[in-house]
Amino acid sequence: MAAAPTTGVSMGEALNRALRDAIADDPDVLVYGEDVGPLGGVFRVTDGLAGEFGEERVFDSPLAESGIVGTAIGMAMYGLRPVVELQFDAFAYPAFEQVVSHLAKMRNRTRGAVALPVVLRVPYGGGIGGVEHHSDSSEAYYTHTPGLRVVTPGTPADAYSMLREAVECDDPVVFLEPKRRYWSRQEVDLPVRTEPMATPVVRRPGTDATLIAYGPMVETALEAAETAAAEGRSLEVVDVRQLAPLDDGVVTASVRRTGRAVVVHEASVFGGYGAELAARIGERCFHYLEAPVLRVGGLDVPYPPPKLEHHHLPDAHRVLAAVDRLQWESEWVDDGDGGRTLP
């Protein structure tokens, strides 16, 4: 497996540049949240912005998530474009009523007369040794709420481009930032515009099976595909990018080509976003499937303590173990040692 890049732009740096450029280009854009001002955010994504643009454009908020989202709704109703940070995934739950009952519904409630161009930046997922309340994968709560766009980047280039597009969008956008990838690097010149955020992309072409991932698991899926290639197997990797509303054209086209699919995400498998993807694939690719669609995700437990999270989070080994099981159940038996194919 190739070593991770140590040069280039990190995802955190790309997000910082996107915010800087958005503030500079549009006087209606402002950034606020917990510790995003002089401190620059707990992950330094807003580092330097308060000093460069002043406290009228970048400022700290009280530790009151419902108030952060509520004020953002009011600002947007009066023509501003607030970008707010909810410091950790689980910290966003106190704001859930504002998100579900007002942010998501205002445009429909007013028959399109009042748009709410608000971006909720939510660092999410595990992999950094955080405890519970700091490592949730909460995407399914938001994707189940019509009226929200829910996006998550898997590369630094996408982090820049998708955040710029989110700020420019007239719909509320939940921008989920995979915190374990803040330090992932990519050789890219900023500013950059990648594919529109609503469009899934093929990160690696392949012919034997399709790995469908998003956010933090894109890099994991690519690692699995690279390992598989060394063993003579060809895996295609699709990055979903915008989880809701979902444009599944690229996903279904890929699965129709390969005939096999594994959905990978950090969140618990039961009731997770992968269930929606598996259902879509089943509905639209049934006659093309060579095996049932499988899912790889976190365990169905509350997020574990830091020393145990490596058991919880999917890795390339677990992804490849699922690929090995991509055959009809009648052709595979569980022998207690990873399973085997019937002769």
Coordinates of C-alpha atoms in Angstrom, one line a residue:
M1 CA 0.0 0.0 0.0
A2 CA 1.3 3.4 -0.9
A3 CA 2.3 5.8 1.9
A4 CA -0.1 8.7 2.7
P5 CA 1.0 12.0 1.1
T6 CA 3.0 14.2 3.5
T7 CA 3.1 17.2 1.2
G8 CA 0.4 19.3 -0.4
V9 CA -2.7 20.8 1.1
S10 CA -4.4 19.3 4.1
M11 CA -8.2 19.1 4.4
G12 CA -8.2 21.5 7.3
E13 CA -6.1 24.0 5.3
A14 CA -8.4 23.6 2.3
L15 CA -11.5 24.4 4.5
N16 CA -9.7 27.4 6.0
R17 CA -8.9 28.7 2.6
A18 CA -12.5 28.2 1.4
L19 CA -13.9 30.2 4.3
R20 CA -11.3 32.9 3.8
D21 CA -12.2 33.2 0.1
A22 CA -15.9 33.1 0.7
I23 CA -15.7 35.9 3.3
A24 CA -13.5 38.0 1.0
D25 CA -15.8 37.5 -2.1
D26 CA -19.2 38.1 -0.4
P27 CA -19.9 40.8 2.2
D28 CA -23.0 38.9 3.4
V29 CA -20.9 35.9 4.5
L30 CA -20.1 35.7 8.2
V31 CA -18.6 32.9 10.3
Y32 CA -19.3 32.2 14.0
G33 CA -19.6 29.4 16.5
E34 CA -17.8 28.0 19.6
D35 CA -14.2 29.1 19.7
V36 CA -14.0 29.9 16.0
G37 CA -12.8 33.5 16.7
P38 CA -9.3 34.3 18.2
L39 CA -8.6 30.6 18.9
G40 CA -9.3 29.6 15.3
G41 CA -11.5 26.6 16.2
V42 CA -10.5 23.4 18.1
F43 CA -9.2 22.0 14.8
R44 CA -7.9 25.4 13.6
V45 CA -10.1 25.4 10.6
T46 CA -10.9 29.1 11.2
D47 CA -7.3 30.0 12.2
G48 CA -6.4 33.6 11.3
L49 CA -9.9 34.6 10.0
A50 CA -10.9 36.7 13.0
G51 CA -7.7 38.7 12.8
E52 CA -8.0 39.2 9.0
F53 CA -11.7 40.1 8.8
G54 CA -12.5 41.4 12.2
E55 CA -15.1 40.5 14.8
E56 CA -18.0 41.8 12.7
R57 CA -17.4 38.9 10.2
V58 CA -15.8 36.1 12.4
F59 CA -16.7 35.8 16.0
D60 CA -17.3 33.5 19.0
S61 CA -20.7 32.5 20.1
P62 CA -22.0 31.5 23.5
L63 CA -21.9 27.7 24.2
A64 CA -25.6 27.4 23.1
E65 CA -26.0 25.3 20.0
S66 CA -29.8 26.0 19.7
G67 CA -29.0 29.7 19.9
I68 CA -26.3 29.4 17.2
V69 CA -28.6 27.8 14.7
G70 CA -31.6 30.0 15.7
T71 CA -29.6 33.2 15.2
A72 CA -28.3 31.9 11.9
I73 CA -31.9 31.3 10.7
G74 CA -32.8 34.9 11.6
M75 CA -29.7 36.3 9.9
A76 CA -30.4 34.3 6.7
M77 CA -34.0 35.6 6.7
Y78 CA -32.6 39.1 6.5
G79 CA -30.2 38.4 3.7
L80 CA -27.0 37.2 5.3
R81 CA -25.1 34.0 4.6
P82 CA -24.1 32.6 8.0
V83 CA -21.6 29.8 8.2
V84 CA -21.7 28.3 11.7
E85 CA -19.6 25.7 13.4
L86 CA -21.1 23.2 15.8
Q87 CA -17.8 22.1 17.4
F88 CA -18.4 18.3 17.6
D89 CA -21.0 16.1 16.0
A90 CA -22.9 15.3 19.2
F91 CA -22.8 18.9 20.3
A92 CA -25.2 19.6 17.5
Y93 CA -28.0 17.6 19.1
P94 CA -29.3 20.5 21.3
A95 CA -29.8 22.4 18.1
F96 CA -31.8 19.6 16.5
E97 CA -35.2 21.2 17.0
Q98 CA -34.1 24.4 15.2
V99 CA -32.6 22.3 12.4
V100 CA -35.6 20.0 11.8
S101 CA -38.5 22.2 12.6
H102 CA -37.3 25.5 11.2
L103 CA -34.1 25.5 9.1
A104 CA -35.3 22.5 7.0
K105 CA -38.9 23.7 6.6
M106 CA -38.9 27.4 6.1
R107 CA -38.6 27.4 2.3
N108 CA -41.4 25.0 1.9
R109 CA -43.5 26.7 4.6
T110 CA -43.3 30.0 2.8
R111 CA -43.9 28.4 -0.7
G112 CA -40.4 29.3 -1.7
A113 CA -40.5 33.0 -0.7
V114 CA -37.9 32.7 2.1
A115 CA -34.7 30.8 1.4
L116 CA -32.3 30.1 4.2
P117 CA -28.7 30.0 2.9
V118 CA -27.1 28.7 6.1
V119 CA -24.2 26.3 6.3
L120 CA -23.9 24.2 9.4
R121 CA -20.3 22.9 9.7
V122 CA -20.2 19.8 11.8
P123 CA -16.9 18.0 12.5
Y124 CA -18.0 14.3 12.7
G125 CA -16.9 10.7 13.0
G126 CA -14.2 9.1 15.0
G127 CA -10.5 8.1 14.6
I128 CA -8.9 10.8 16.7
G129 CA -9.1 9.2 20.1
G130 CA -12.1 11.2 21.2
V131 CA -14.6 10.0 23.7
E132 CA -18.3 9.7 23.3
H133 CA -20.1 13.0 22.3
H134 CA -17.0 13.7 20.2
S135 CA -17.0 10.9 17.7
D136 CA -20.6 10.4 16.4
S137 CA -21.5 9.7 12.8
S138 CA -24.8 11.5 12.8
E139 CA -25.5 11.8 9.0
A140 CA -28.6 9.6 9.1
Y141 CA -30.4 12.1 11.4
Y142 CA -30.0 14.8 8.8
T143 CA -30.5 12.8 5.7
H144 CA -33.9 11.7 7.0
T145 CA -35.0 15.3 7.2
P146 CA -36.3 16.7 3.9
G147 CA -35.3 20.3 3.2
L148 CA -31.7 19.9 4.0
R149 CA -28.7 19.3 1.8
V150 CA -26.3 17.0 3.5
V151 CA -22.7 16.8 2.1
T152 CA -19.4 15.4 3.2
P153 CA -16.0 15.7 1.4
G154 CA -13.5 12.9 1.1
T155 CA -10.5 14.8 -0.3
P156 CA -8.9 18.2 0.4
A157 CA -9.9 19.4 -3.1
D158 CA -13.5 18.5 -2.5
A159 CA -13.3 20.1 0.9
Y160 CA -12.5 23.5 -0.7
S161 CA -14.8 23.2 -3.6
M162 CA -17.8 21.8 -1.8
L163 CA -17.6 24.3 1.0
R164 CA -17.5 27.2 -1.5
E165 CA -20.5 25.7 -3.2
A166 CA -22.3 25.2 0.1
V167 CA -21.9 28.8 1.0
E168 CA -23.2 29.9 -2.3
C169 CA -26.2 27.6 -2.1
D170 CA -29.6 29.1 -1.2
D171 CA -30.7 26.0 0.6
P172 CA -29.5 25.1 4.1
V173 CA -26.5 22.8 3.9
V174 CA -25.3 20.4 6.7
F175 CA -21.6 20.2 5.9
L176 CA -20.1 17.2 7.7
E177 CA -16.4 17.4 8.0
P178 CA -14.6 14.0 8.7
K179 CA -12.4 15.1 11.5
R180 CA -10.0 12.2 11.2
R181 CA -9.2 13.4 7.7
Y182 CA -8.4 17.1 8.6
W183 CA -4.7 16.2 8.3
S184 CA -5.0 14.1 5.1
R185 CA -3.1 15.8 2.3
Q186 CA -3.4 16.1 -1.5
E187 CA -1.3 17.9 -4.1
V188 CA -3.8 20.5 -5.4
D189 CA -3.6 24.2 -6.3
L190 CA -6.3 26.3 -4.6
P191 CA -8.7 27.7 -5.5
V192 CA -10.1 24.7 -7.2
R193 CA -13.6 23.7 -8.4
T194 CA -14.3 20.0 -8.6
E195 CA -17.5 18.3 -9.8
P196 CA -20.7 19.8 -8.5
M197 CA -21.3 18.5 -4.9
A198 CA -24.6 16.8 -5.9
T199 CA -22.7 14.4 -8.2
P200 CA -21.1 11.2 -6.9
V201 CA -17.7 10.5 -8.5
V202 CA -15.7 7.4 -9.3
R203 CA -12.5 7.7 -7.3
R204 CA -11.0 4.6 -8.7
P205 CA -12.2 2.5 -11.6
G206 CA -12.6 -1.3 -11.3
T207 CA -14.5 -4.3 -12.7
D208 CA -15.0 -6.9 -10.0
A209 CA -17.1 -5.1 -7.4
T210 CA -18.1 -1.5 -6.3
L211 CA -17.1 0.0 -3.0
I212 CA -19.5 2.9 -2.1
A213 CA -18.2 5.3 0.5
Y214 CA -18.3 8.9 1.6
G215 CA -16.4 11.3 3.9
P216 CA -13.8 9.5 6.1
M217 CA -14.4 6.1 4.5
V218 CA -13.3 7.2 1.0
E219 CA -9.7 7.0 1.9
T220 CA -10.3 3.6 3.6
A221 CA -12.1 2.2 0.5
L222 CA -9.2 3.4 -1.6
E223 CA -6.8 1.6 0.7
A224 CA -8.9 -1.6 0.4
A225 CA -9.0 -1.3 -3.4
E226 CA -5.2 -0.8 -3.6
T227 CA -4.6 -3.9 -1.5
A228 CA -7.1 -5.9 -3.6
A229 CA -5.3 -4.8 -6.8
A230 CA -2.1 -6.3 -5.4
E231 CA -4.0 -9.6 -5.1
G232 CA -5.3 -9.4 -8.6
R233 CA -8.8 -8.1 -7.8
S234 CA -10.2 -4.9 -9.4
L235 CA -12.5 -2.8 -7.1
E236 CA -14.2 0.4 -8.2
V237 CA -14.6 3.1 -5.5
V238 CA -17.5 5.6 -5.7
D239 CA -17.5 8.7 -3.5
V240 CA -21.2 9.7 -2.8
R241 CA -20.3 13.3 -1.6
Q242 CA -23.9 14.7 -1.3
L243 CA -25.9 12.2 0.8
A244 CA -29.2 14.1 0.5
P245 CA -30.8 14.7 -1.8
L246 CA -29.2 11.7 -3.4
D247 CA -28.3 11.5 -7.1
D248 CA -27.7 7.8 -7.4
G249 CA -27.0 7.7 -11.1
V250 CA -23.2 7.1 -10.8
V251 CA -23.8 4.5 -8.0
T252 CA -26.3 2.5 -10.0
A253 CA -24.2 2.7 -13.2
S254 CA -21.2 1.4 -11.4
V255 CA -23.0 -1.5 -9.7
R256 CA -24.6 -2.5 -13.0
R257 CA -21.1 -2.8 -14.5
T258 CA -19.6 -4.8 -11.6
G259 CA -22.6 -6.7 -10.4
R260 CA -21.4 -6.6 -6.8
A261 CA -21.5 -3.8 -4.1
V262 CA -20.3 -3.1 -0.6
V263 CA -21.4 0.1 1.2
V264 CA -18.9 1.4 3.7
H265 CA -19.5 4.0 6.5
E266 CA -18.4 4.7 10.0
A267 CA -21.9 4.9 11.5
S268 CA -23.5 1.9 13.1
V269 CA -24.9 -0.5 10.4
F270 CA -28.4 -0.9 11.8
G271 CA -30.6 1.9 10.5
G272 CA -27.5 3.6 9.0
Y273 CA -27.3 5.6 5.7
G274 CA -25.9 2.4 4.0
A275 CA -29.4 0.9 4.4
E276 CA -30.8 3.5 2.0
L277 CA -28.0 3.0 -0.5
A278 CA -28.5 -0.8 -0.3
A279 CA -32.2 -0.4 -0.9
R280 CA -31.7 1.9 -3.9
I281 CA -29.2 -0.5 -5.4
G282 CA -31.6 -3.4 -4.8
E283 CA -34.5 -1.5 -6.5
R284 CA -32.5 -0.3 -9.5
C285 CA -29.9 -3.0 -10.1
F286 CA -31.7 -6.2 -9.0
H287 CA -31.3 -8.0 -12.3
Y288 CA -27.6 -7.0 -12.6
L289 CA -26.6 -8.2 -9.1
E290 CA -24.3 -11.2 -8.8
A291 CA -24.6 -11.2 -5.0
P292 CA -26.5 -9.4 -2.2
V293 CA -25.4 -5.9 -1.4
L294 CA -23.3 -5.9 1.8
R295 CA -22.7 -3.2 4.4
V296 CA -19.6 -2.5 6.5
G297 CA -19.9 0.0 9.3
G298 CA -19.5 0.7 13.0
L299 CA -20.7 -1.7 15.6
D300 CA -24.2 -1.3 17.0
V301 CA -22.9 0.1 20.3
P302 CA -22.5 3.6 21.8
Y303 CA -19.1 5.0 20.6
P304 CA -16.4 3.1 22.5
P305 CA -13.5 4.5 24.6
P306 CA -10.5 5.7 22.6
K307 CA -8.4 2.5 23.1
L308 CA -11.2 0.4 21.6
E309 CA -12.3 2.6 18.7
H310 CA -10.0 0.7 16.2
H311 CA -12.3 -2.3 16.8
H312 CA -15.3 -0.2 16.0
L313 CA -14.2 1.7 12.9
P314 CA -14.1 -0.1 9.6
D315 CA -10.7 -0.6 8.1
A316 CA -9.4 -2.0 4.8
H317 CA -9.3 -5.5 6.2
R318 CA -13.0 -5.5 7.1
V319 CA -13.9 -4.1 3.7
L320 CA -12.0 -6.8 1.9
A321 CA -13.6 -9.5 4.2
A322 CA -17.0 -8.2 3.0
V323 CA -15.8 -8.4 -0.7
D324 CA -14.8 -12.0 -0.1
R325 CA -18.4 -12.7 0.9
L326 CA -19.9 -11.1 -2.2
Q327 CA -21.7 -14.2 -3.4
W328 CA -25.1 -15.7 -3.0
E329 CA -25.7 -17.1 0.5
S330 CA -26.3 -20.6 -0.9
E331 CA -22.7 -20.6 -2.3
W332 CA -21.1 -19.5 1.0
V333 CA -20.9 -21.0 4.5
D334 CA -19.7 -19.6 7.8
D335 CA -17.1 -22.0 9.0
G336 CA -16.1 -19.8 12.0
D337 CA -12.9 -18.8 10.3
G338 CA -14.0 -16.0 7.8
G339 CA -16.3 -18.3 5.8
R340 CA -15.7 -20.3 2.6
T341 CA -17.3 -21.0 -0.7
L342 CA -19.1 -24.3 -1.3
P343 CA -17.4 -26.4 -3.9

